């Protein structure tokens, strides 16, 4: 009978397919909460923005058009502004700019916001590399009016450090560079403004390609062979932070851009240390290049030391003006972004995620005898009122099936009572990990459960 | 110079415009967390599904087409499945059905899931009534295979009760009815299957329209005047739960559907009491009708006693088969939904939301003297390591401006130290609510801050 209905294949859209079973969802949610907690620890305030914005807002900076998903109505309808001129956001920075410009007079500056939401980007999805078309970003930004202290830039690594230390996914390095410094170096080598972008792009590949290939590319973009070799040598050198600073001082490139960059980088390193980030957790790395037009000062990329293949897990930088497309107020800022969907996928693949409880409820009250229902429900209510998340098995099923359910869902304790226990005024509490069962007087259930849950973590 | 750039007006799309300033966002987030906590207290598991699904999945049940937002790419691109055949979900039930059908073999049944996510619906937005085109829903459902105990239906009001009691937004009533009972009543009055929908729709207006209008409508749909009056009288009567049950027993309508409904309703009431829901918090209300085809047993609507104008703040019901469009497995279930965006808007309008902290950080360390930076940062790091969210004011500004920032953002304490304090080895801690300032030795900052934060809640 039922099969007369023509079935629809239950499937997901390509790129819109990072969907979890509950145990993974709990792990994902735990990461979100960890990130949120650390952002709030530093005084960042939450905001959320709508999923769809006006197309002219999204494309204000230009260049993103081809990645953007626009909205329409399946059955056309008049007077639907979202369908006529709306599209899904592709990042959280453009919406932030729109938000700050709209609410400039109501916000307290420096405005420190965090935002943990989904974004949508029409890129080629690659599940193995953790690239999806719909994904979560976790961003913080500090935005001020007219000026912004370099200390705001120096604080960022301490927030990153706080997040990933607590995440406990192994050693990581917050790699720091400065866009003024990079520009100054290119100026020194007389790289034309037109060639700056491809030259930086070539340098960006130092970790992936061999020297000859990169030198070839630099020469193709107009550099003399000797200059290309020197540029390569400067950028590729990996040294301790103070040695890099010493090298930069020695090089003696004399243009203003270079000198400003060296000065900023030096002050930044000093302040990062004051902020309490240990020496091993950050490093100047001249190979960090980032996007080209937006960032104007310090830039950041964070990598896991044991898993360089995962790539940057957190990156961002300093910019001169957040919302120049929306307002005349100059709004300098600094921000970073954690691509959480990608990070989660890669951490899972690398088995770097700690196992977690598979259910937020810890206790299952099984239901052996229908006449015991009132007792079962009272036990559960009592536990819940003492902050113990508790589920009652409400279907009629043999006890074996109920225990099977308990173990599949991952409860820690199961409480069982039948006619025998009712007569004696006790219940059985079973530790589902050890399978040890004990008789407990009805009046002692709550303290006993609490102590059993306390004594052994997962 | 800057104004040469043509500005884009920073504005939101109509219906995509529930966007908060940080203090409101904190209130909203607190509600989300409260709901999540209560769902987890009963053993519900979190899932999230992608924002966009295949159109044939979304339209499988039919009837929703004209509300659905489809996706396309701003600049057309091949091989983008989401753009070719994807659309945003309009509820969380269809995605749940697809999810359960896809993952049937991996889930533990009865599957108890909660889901707190945005949905998108091309309806006419009315900000005043809290109706948006993008909004949050908070759903729970219990789904089993083949059979589902009536106890699953009876548990739902205890979850609703737990949520709204903790929300502390005033007295509320969970109104309960049964679709079999309604069908049986219509059968008794020989309402034709074609007329059932308009008749129920007419009865649904009992709270809003006067008797004559409704009787007229019932007669227009083929009912005799005497039958219409009796039907109206039965449905409209407001009694205590046990009196209603007695009335239903007395009425003596003898068809099977009616008898099944009365029986279910009676068992339901008995069980709801066992689940610990107090008498004043629930009631049988025959006027509760809900959508027509989907629900097959108990239906729920929750209203605030002092604010009937807000309408139902939580509703749902029992259904026979969640995913008949995707799988042959029969999946009966029961679920409810809280329309959080609408609820939040209406609660705000009715001033029913408790004021909350305006910042998750409680302490601002002001920065009076540049040479004190290291001290300031150490104080903040010390507090954070003791779980006190702490911000350092990092811009150069006069102390008055820093205090202004502190009060605008809503910190509870401000710590100040200048050359005098450095010399004495103390800091000043100011309670920003009382404006009382005290000198505290540097070594005692952490315990003193902790005790000041403990002694007086907001």
PDB file of N, CA, C and O in Angstrom, chain B residues 72-129:
ATOM      1  N   UNK B  72      20.419  30.375  -7.100  1.00  0.00           N
ATOM      2  CA  UNK B  72      21.071  30.387  -8.409  1.00  0.00           C
ATOM      3  C   UNK B  72      22.406  31.084  -8.201  1.00  0.00           C
ATOM      4  O   UNK B  72      22.656  31.629  -7.143  1.00  0.00           O
ATOM      5  N   UNK B  73      23.275  31.056  -9.217  1.00  0.00           N
ATOM      6  CA  UNK B  73      24.551  31.769  -9.063  1.00  0.00           C
ATOM      7  C   UNK B  73      24.447  33.106  -9.757  1.00  0.00           C
ATOM      8  O   UNK B  73      23.930  33.197 -10.870  1.00  0.00           O
ATOM      9  N   UNK B  74      24.981  34.145  -9.112  1.00  0.00           N
ATOM     10  CA  UNK B  74      24.936  35.489  -9.703  1.00  0.00           C
ATOM     11  C   UNK B  74      25.565  35.469 -11.082  1.00  0.00           C
ATOM     12  O   UNK B  74      25.038  36.056 -12.023  1.00  0.00           O
ATOM     13  N   UNK B  75      26.706  34.848 -11.205  1.00  0.00           N
ATOM     14  CA  UNK B  75      27.299  34.618 -12.519  1.00  0.00           C
ATOM     15  C   UNK B  75      27.189  33.124 -12.773  1.00  0.00           C
ATOM     16  O   UNK B  75      27.769  32.326 -12.042  1.00  0.00           O
ATOM     17  N   UNK B  76      26.419  32.771 -13.786  1.00  0.00           N
ATOM     18  CA  UNK B  76      26.098  31.355 -14.004  1.00  0.00           C
ATOM     19  C   UNK B  76      27.364  30.516 -14.109  1.00  0.00           C
ATOM     20  O   UNK B  76      28.375  30.940 -14.655  1.00  0.00           O
ATOM     21  N   UNK B  77      27.275  29.331 -13.560  1.00  0.00           N
ATOM     22  CA  UNK B  77      28.435  28.444 -13.496  1.00  0.00           C
ATOM     23  C   UNK B  77      27.907  27.036 -13.695  1.00  0.00           C
ATOM     24  O   UNK B  77      26.875  26.663 -13.148  1.00  0.00           O
ATOM     25  N   UNK B  78      28.594  26.239 -14.503  1.00  0.00           N
ATOM     26  CA  UNK B  78      28.146  24.865 -14.664  1.00  0.00           C
ATOM     27  C   UNK B  78      28.510  24.050 -13.449  1.00  0.00           C
ATOM     28  O   UNK B  78      29.309  24.464 -12.617  1.00  0.00           O
ATOM     29  N   UNK B  79      27.924  22.860 -13.384  1.00  0.00           N
ATOM     30  CA  UNK B  79      28.292  21.901 -12.357  1.00  0.00           C
ATOM     31  C   UNK B  79      28.087  22.475 -10.946  1.00  0.00           C
ATOM     32  O   UNK B  79      28.860  22.226 -10.053  1.00  0.00           O
ATOM     33  N   UNK B  80      27.058  23.294 -10.775  1.00  0.00           N
ATOM     34  CA  UNK B  80      26.711  23.714  -9.422  1.00  0.00           C
ATOM     35  C   UNK B  80      25.315  23.177  -9.145  1.00  0.00           C
ATOM     36  O   UNK B  80      24.312  23.754  -9.529  1.00  0.00           O
ATOM     37  N   UNK B  81      25.302  22.032  -8.481  1.00  0.00           N
ATOM     38  CA  UNK B  81      24.049  21.349  -8.239  1.00  0.00           C
ATOM     39  C   UNK B  81      23.103  22.200  -7.410  1.00  0.00           C
ATOM     40  O   UNK B  81      21.894  22.228  -7.640  1.00  0.00           O
ATOM     41  N   UNK B  82      23.678  22.928  -6.419  1.00  0.00           N
ATOM     42  CA  UNK B  82      22.830  23.744  -5.545  1.00  0.00           C
ATOM     43  C   UNK B  82      22.110  24.819  -6.356  1.00  0.00           C
ATOM     44  O   UNK B  82      20.937  25.108  -6.144  1.00  0.00           O
ATOM     45  N   UNK B  83      22.831  25.417  -7.305  1.00  0.00           N
ATOM     46  CA  UNK B  83      22.231  26.465  -8.124  1.00  0.00           C
ATOM     47  C   UNK B  83      21.219  25.876  -9.099  1.00  0.00           C
ATOM     48  O   UNK B  83      20.205  26.494  -9.424  1.00  0.00           O
ATOM     49  N   UNK B  84      21.467  24.659  -9.555  1.00  0.00           N
ATOM     50  CA  UNK B  84      20.581  24.056 -10.551  1.00  0.00           C
ATOM     51  C   UNK B  84      19.301  23.517  -9.916  1.00  0.00           C
ATOM     52  O   UNK B  84      18.234  23.579 -10.513  1.00  0.00           O
ATOM     53  N   UNK B  85      19.414  22.976  -8.718  1.00  0.00           N
ATOM     54  CA  UNK B  85      18.230  22.320  -8.155  1.00  0.00           C
ATOM     55  C   UNK B  85      18.149  22.399  -6.645  1.00  0.00           C
ATOM     56  O   UNK B  85      17.659  21.480  -5.991  1.00  0.00           O
ATOM     57  N   UNK B  86      18.655  23.496  -6.081  1.00  0.00           N
ATOM     58  CA  UNK B  86      18.632  23.647  -4.632  1.00  0.00           C
ATOM     59  C   UNK B  86      17.756  24.803  -4.193  1.00  0.00           C
ATOM     60  O   UNK B  86      17.540  25.757  -4.936  1.00  0.00           O
ATOM     61  N   UNK B  87      17.239  24.711  -2.976  1.00  0.00           N
ATOM     62  CA  UNK B  87      16.446  25.788  -2.405  1.00  0.00           C
ATOM     63  C   UNK B  87      16.587  25.761  -0.889  1.00  0.00           C
ATOM     64  O   UNK B  87      16.966  24.737  -0.303  1.00  0.00           O
ATOM     65  N   UNK B  88      16.308  26.910  -0.269  1.00  0.00           N
ATOM     66  CA  UNK B  88      16.425  27.001   1.184  1.00  0.00           C
ATOM     67  C   UNK B  88      15.256  26.275   1.852  1.00  0.00           C
ATOM     68  O   UNK B  88      14.124  26.335   1.381  1.00  0.00           O
ATOM     69  N   UNK B  89      15.514  25.628   2.969  1.00  0.00           N
ATOM     70  CA  UNK B  89      14.433  24.916   3.684  1.00  0.00           C
ATOM     71  C   UNK B  89      13.434  25.924   4.242  1.00  0.00           C
ATOM     72  O   UNK B  89      13.816  27.021   4.649  1.00  0.00           O
ATOM     73  N   UNK B  90      12.156  25.518   4.278  1.00  0.00           N
ATOM     74  CA  UNK B  90      11.123  26.399   4.830  1.00  0.00           C
ATOM     75  C   UNK B  90      10.667  25.933   6.207  1.00  0.00           C
ATOM     76  O   UNK B  90       9.890  26.601   6.868  1.00  0.00           O
ATOM     77  N   UNK B  91      11.133  24.740   6.618  1.00  0.00           N
ATOM     78  CA  UNK B  91      10.881  24.281   7.982  1.00  0.00           C
ATOM     79  C   UNK B  91      11.971  23.285   8.341  1.00  0.00           C
ATOM     80  O   UNK B  91      12.883  23.051   7.543  1.00  0.00           O
ATOM     81  N   UNK B  92      11.881  22.711   9.552  1.00  0.00           N
ATOM     82  CA  UNK B  92      12.892  21.739   9.965  1.00  0.00           C
ATOM     83  C   UNK B  92      12.349  20.312   9.937  1.00  0.00           C
ATOM     84  O   UNK B  92      13.065  19.370  10.231  1.00  0.00           O
ATOM     85  N   UNK B  93      11.093  20.164   9.533  1.00  0.00           N
ATOM     86  CA  UNK B  93      10.480  18.843   9.549  1.00  0.00           C
ATOM     87  C   UNK B  93      10.814  18.059   8.285  1.00  0.00           C
ATOM     88  O   UNK B  93      11.169  16.876   8.349  1.00  0.00           O
ATOM     89  N   UNK B  94      10.722  18.710   7.138  1.00  0.00           N
ATOM     90  CA  UNK B  94      11.071  18.031   5.893  1.00  0.00           C
ATOM     91  C   UNK B  94      12.552  17.615   5.907  1.00  0.00           C
ATOM     92  O   UNK B  94      12.876  16.460   5.603  1.00  0.00           O
ATOM     93  N   UNK B  95      13.474  18.520   6.304  1.00  0.00           N
ATOM     94  CA  UNK B  95      14.871  18.071   6.406  1.00  0.00           C
ATOM     95  C   UNK B  95      15.057  16.923   7.411  1.00  0.00           C
ATOM     96  O   UNK B  95      15.856  16.022   7.178  1.00  0.00           O
ATOM     97  N   UNK B  96      14.291  16.929   8.501  1.00  0.00           N
ATOM     98  CA  UNK B  96      14.375  15.822   9.460  1.00  0.00           C
ATOM     99  C   UNK B  96      13.950  14.518   8.799  1.00  0.00           C
ATOM    100  O   UNK B  96      14.599  13.474   8.976  1.00  0.00           O
ATOM    101  N   UNK B  97      12.863  14.574   8.043  1.00  0.00           N
ATOM    102  CA  UNK B  97      12.378  13.366   7.364  1.00  0.00           C
ATOM    103  C   UNK B  97      13.453  12.838   6.416  1.00  0.00           C
ATOM    104  O   UNK B  97      13.753  11.634   6.400  1.00  0.00           O
ATOM    105  N   UNK B  98      14.057  13.743   5.635  1.00  0.00           N
ATOM    106  CA  UNK B  98      15.123  13.337   4.715  1.00  0.00           C
ATOM    107  C   UNK B  98      16.308  12.748   5.481  1.00  0.00           C
ATOM    108  O   UNK B  98      16.883  11.723   5.112  1.00  0.00           O
ATOM    109  N   UNK B  99      16.658  13.391   6.601  1.00  0.00           N
ATOM    110  CA  UNK B  99      17.795  12.953   7.437  1.00  0.00           C
ATOM    111  C   UNK B  99      17.562  11.543   7.975  1.00  0.00           C
ATOM    112  O   UNK B  99      18.427  10.680   7.880  1.00  0.00           O
ATOM    113  N   UNK B 100      16.386  11.329   8.557  1.00  0.00           N
ATOM    114  CA  UNK B 100      16.099  10.020   9.159  1.00  0.00           C
ATOM    115  C   UNK B 100      16.050   8.946   8.077  1.00  0.00           C
ATOM    116  O   UNK B 100      16.574   7.843   8.258  1.00  0.00           O
ATOM    117  N   UNK B 101      15.453   9.276   6.931  1.00  0.00           N
ATOM    118  CA  UNK B 101      15.387   8.296   5.841  1.00  0.00           C
ATOM    119  C   UNK B 101      16.787   7.932   5.349  1.00  0.00           C
ATOM    120  O   UNK B 101      17.087   6.778   5.075  1.00  0.00           O
ATOM    121  N   UNK B 102      17.676   8.930   5.261  1.00  0.00           N
ATOM    122  CA  UNK B 102      19.050   8.698   4.793  1.00  0.00           C
ATOM    123  C   UNK B 102      19.869   7.888   5.786  1.00  0.00           C
ATOM    124  O   UNK B 102      20.769   7.149   5.413  1.00  0.00           O
ATOM    125  N   UNK B 103      19.604   8.086   7.068  1.00  0.00           N
ATOM    126  CA  UNK B 103      20.509   7.549   8.092  1.00  0.00           C
ATOM    127  C   UNK B 103      19.834   6.534   9.001  1.00  0.00           C
ATOM    128  O   UNK B 103      20.297   6.270  10.117  1.00  0.00           O
ATOM    129  N   UNK B 104      18.759   5.961   8.461  1.00  0.00           N
ATOM    130  CA  UNK B 104      17.931   5.049   9.241  1.00  0.00           C
ATOM    131  C   UNK B 104      18.743   3.970   9.945  1.00  0.00           C
ATOM    132  O   UNK B 104      18.485   3.641  11.093  1.00  0.00           O
ATOM    133  N   UNK B 105      19.735   3.433   9.209  1.00  0.00           N
ATOM    134  CA  UNK B 105      20.463   2.303   9.785  1.00  0.00           C
ATOM    135  C   UNK B 105      21.488   2.709  10.841  1.00  0.00           C
ATOM    136  O   UNK B 105      21.980   1.896  11.595  1.00  0.00           O
ATOM    137  N   UNK B 106      21.837   4.008  10.857  1.00  0.00           N
ATOM    138  CA  UNK B 106      22.866   4.446  11.811  1.00  0.00           C
ATOM    139  C   UNK B 106      22.277   5.018  13.090  1.00  0.00           C
ATOM    140  O   UNK B 106      22.987   5.219  14.071  1.00  0.00           O
ATOM    141  N   UNK B 107      20.999   5.347  13.083  1.00  0.00           N
ATOM    142  CA  UNK B 107      20.396   6.018  14.238  1.00  0.00           C
ATOM    143  C   UNK B 107      19.854   5.010  15.247  1.00  0.00           C
ATOM    144  O   UNK B 107      19.450   3.913  14.884  1.00  0.00           O
ATOM    145  N   UNK B 108      19.867   5.424  16.515  1.00  0.00           N
ATOM    146  CA  UNK B 108      19.229   4.619  17.563  1.00  0.00           C
ATOM    147  C   UNK B 108      17.779   5.074  17.679  1.00  0.00           C
ATOM    148  O   UNK B 108      17.515   6.259  17.850  1.00  0.00           O
ATOM    149  N   UNK B 109      16.856   4.118  17.566  1.00  0.00           N
ATOM    150  CA  UNK B 109      15.418   4.435  17.698  1.00  0.00           C
ATOM    151  C   UNK B 109      14.911   3.993  19.058  1.00  0.00           C
ATOM    152  O   UNK B 109      15.336   2.952  19.540  1.00  0.00           O
ATOM    153  N   UNK B 110      13.955   4.690  19.677  1.00  0.00           N
ATOM    154  CA  UNK B 110      13.362   5.943  19.228  1.00  0.00           C
ATOM    155  C   UNK B 110      14.423   7.046  19.122  1.00  0.00           C
ATOM    156  O   UNK B 110      15.239   7.226  20.010  1.00  0.00           O
ATOM    157  N   UNK B 111      14.364   7.751  17.981  1.00  0.00           N
ATOM    158  CA  UNK B 111      15.324   8.820  17.712  1.00  0.00           C
ATOM    159  C   UNK B 111      14.734  10.117  18.259  1.00  0.00           C
ATOM    160  O   UNK B 111      13.669  10.555  17.845  1.00  0.00           O
ATOM    161  N   UNK B 112      15.456  10.695  19.218  1.00  0.00           N
ATOM    162  CA  UNK B 112      15.000  11.931  19.846  1.00  0.00           C
ATOM    163  C   UNK B 112      15.962  13.020  19.444  1.00  0.00           C
ATOM    164  O   UNK B 112      17.088  13.063  19.922  1.00  0.00           O
ATOM    165  N   UNK B 113      15.521  13.918  18.560  1.00  0.00           N
ATOM    166  CA  UNK B 113      16.451  14.948  18.128  1.00  0.00           C
ATOM    167  C   UNK B 113      15.885  16.339  18.409  1.00  0.00           C
ATOM    168  O   UNK B 113      14.692  16.546  18.407  1.00  0.00           O
ATOM    169  N   UNK B 114      16.820  17.278  18.669  1.00  0.00           N
ATOM    170  CA  UNK B 114      16.419  18.676  18.648  1.00  0.00           C
ATOM    171  C   UNK B 114      17.204  19.385  17.576  1.00  0.00           C
ATOM    172  O   UNK B 114      18.288  18.930  17.160  1.00  0.00           O
ATOM    173  N   UNK B 115      16.680  20.495  17.110  1.00  0.00           N
ATOM    174  CA  UNK B 115      17.313  21.228  16.024  1.00  0.00           C
ATOM    175  C   UNK B 115      16.951  22.698  16.204  1.00  0.00           C
ATOM    176  O   UNK B 115      15.776  23.041  16.324  1.00  0.00           O
ATOM    177  N   UNK B 116      17.948  23.534  16.289  1.00  0.00           N
ATOM    178  CA  UNK B 116      17.732  24.977  16.470  1.00  0.00           C
ATOM    179  C   UNK B 116      18.434  25.669  15.314  1.00  0.00           C
ATOM    180  O   UNK B 116      19.651  25.824  15.315  1.00  0.00           O
ATOM    181  N   UNK B 117      17.684  26.015  14.289  1.00  0.00           N
ATOM    182  CA  UNK B 117      18.305  26.614  13.103  1.00  0.00           C
ATOM    183  C   UNK B 117      17.344  27.588  12.443  1.00  0.00           C
ATOM    184  O   UNK B 117      16.167  27.659  12.787  1.00  0.00           O
ATOM    185  N   UNK B 118      17.895  28.313  11.469  1.00  0.00           N
ATOM    186  CA  UNK B 118      17.074  29.253  10.714  1.00  0.00           C
ATOM    187  C   UNK B 118      16.311  28.545   9.601  1.00  0.00           C
ATOM    188  O   UNK B 118      16.785  27.546   9.061  1.00  0.00           O
ATOM    189  N   UNK B 119      15.160  29.076   9.271  1.00  0.00           N
ATOM    190  CA  UNK B 119      14.433  28.626   8.085  1.00  0.00           C
ATOM    191  C   UNK B 119      14.010  29.876   7.312  1.00  0.00           C
ATOM    192  O   UNK B 119      14.071  30.985   7.844  1.00  0.00           O
ATOM    193  N   UNK B 120      13.612  29.673   6.060  1.00  0.00           N
ATOM    194  CA  UNK B 120      13.307  30.802   5.185  1.00  0.00           C
ATOM    195  C   UNK B 120      11.970  30.562   4.501  1.00  0.00           C
ATOM    196  O   UNK B 120      11.746  29.473   3.952  1.00  0.00           O
ATOM    197  N   UNK B 121      11.125  31.545   4.540  1.00  0.00           N
ATOM    198  CA  UNK B 121       9.790  31.365   4.003  1.00  0.00           C
ATOM    199  C   UNK B 121       9.316  32.661   3.362  1.00  0.00           C
ATOM    200  O   UNK B 121       9.325  33.713   3.999  1.00  0.00           O
ATOM    201  N   UNK B 122       8.907  32.564   2.111  1.00  0.00           N
ATOM    202  CA  UNK B 122       8.503  33.760   1.377  1.00  0.00           C
ATOM    203  C   UNK B 122       7.098  34.202   1.736  1.00  0.00           C
ATOM    204  O   UNK B 122       6.232  34.262   0.871  1.00  0.00           O
ATOM    205  N   UNK B 123       6.883  34.513   3.012  1.00  0.00           N
ATOM    206  CA  UNK B 123       5.589  35.014   3.436  1.00  0.00           C
ATOM    207  C   UNK B 123       5.662  36.522   3.565  1.00  0.00           C
ATOM    208  O   UNK B 123       6.732  37.114   3.556  1.00  0.00           O
ATOM    209  N   UNK B 124       4.514  37.123   3.735  1.00  0.00           N
ATOM    210  CA  UNK B 124       4.488  38.562   3.903  1.00  0.00           C
ATOM    211  C   UNK B 124       5.068  38.927   5.274  1.00  0.00           C
ATOM    212  O   UNK B 124       4.525  38.538   6.290  1.00  0.00           O
ATOM    213  N   UNK B 125       6.180  39.648   5.293  1.00  0.00           N
ATOM    214  CA  UNK B 125       6.778  39.951   6.592  1.00  0.00           C
ATOM    215  C   UNK B 125       6.000  41.035   7.333  1.00  0.00           C
ATOM    216  O   UNK B 125       5.490  41.974   6.727  1.00  0.00           O
ATOM    217  N   UNK B 126       5.852  40.860   8.635  1.00  0.00           N
ATOM    218  CA  UNK B 126       5.214  41.873   9.469  1.00  0.00           C
ATOM    219  C   UNK B 126       6.010  41.979  10.749  1.00  0.00           C
ATOM    220  O   UNK B 126       5.821  41.191  11.676  1.00  0.00           O
ATOM    221  N   UNK B 127       6.916  42.942  10.756  1.00  0.00           N
ATOM    222  CA  UNK B 127       7.847  43.056  11.876  1.00  0.00           C
ATOM    223  C   UNK B 127       7.088  43.179  13.196  1.00  0.00           C
ATOM    224  O   UNK B 127       7.439  42.562  14.193  1.00  0.00           O
ATOM    225  N   UNK B 128       6.003  43.944  13.198  1.00  0.00           N
ATOM    226  CA  UNK B 128       5.257  44.166  14.445  1.00  0.00           C
ATOM    227  C   UNK B 128       4.685  42.878  15.018  1.00  0.00           C
ATOM    228  O   UNK B 128       4.582  42.707  16.217  1.00  0.00           O
ATOM    229  N   UNK B 129       4.264  41.988  14.134  1.00  0.00           N
ATOM    230  CA  UNK B 129       3.714  40.716  14.594  1.00  0.00           C
ATOM    231  C   UNK B 129       4.808  39.659  14.740  1.00  0.00           C
ATOM    232  O   UNK B 129       4.531  38.509  15.010  1.00  0.00           O
TER     233      UNK B 129
END
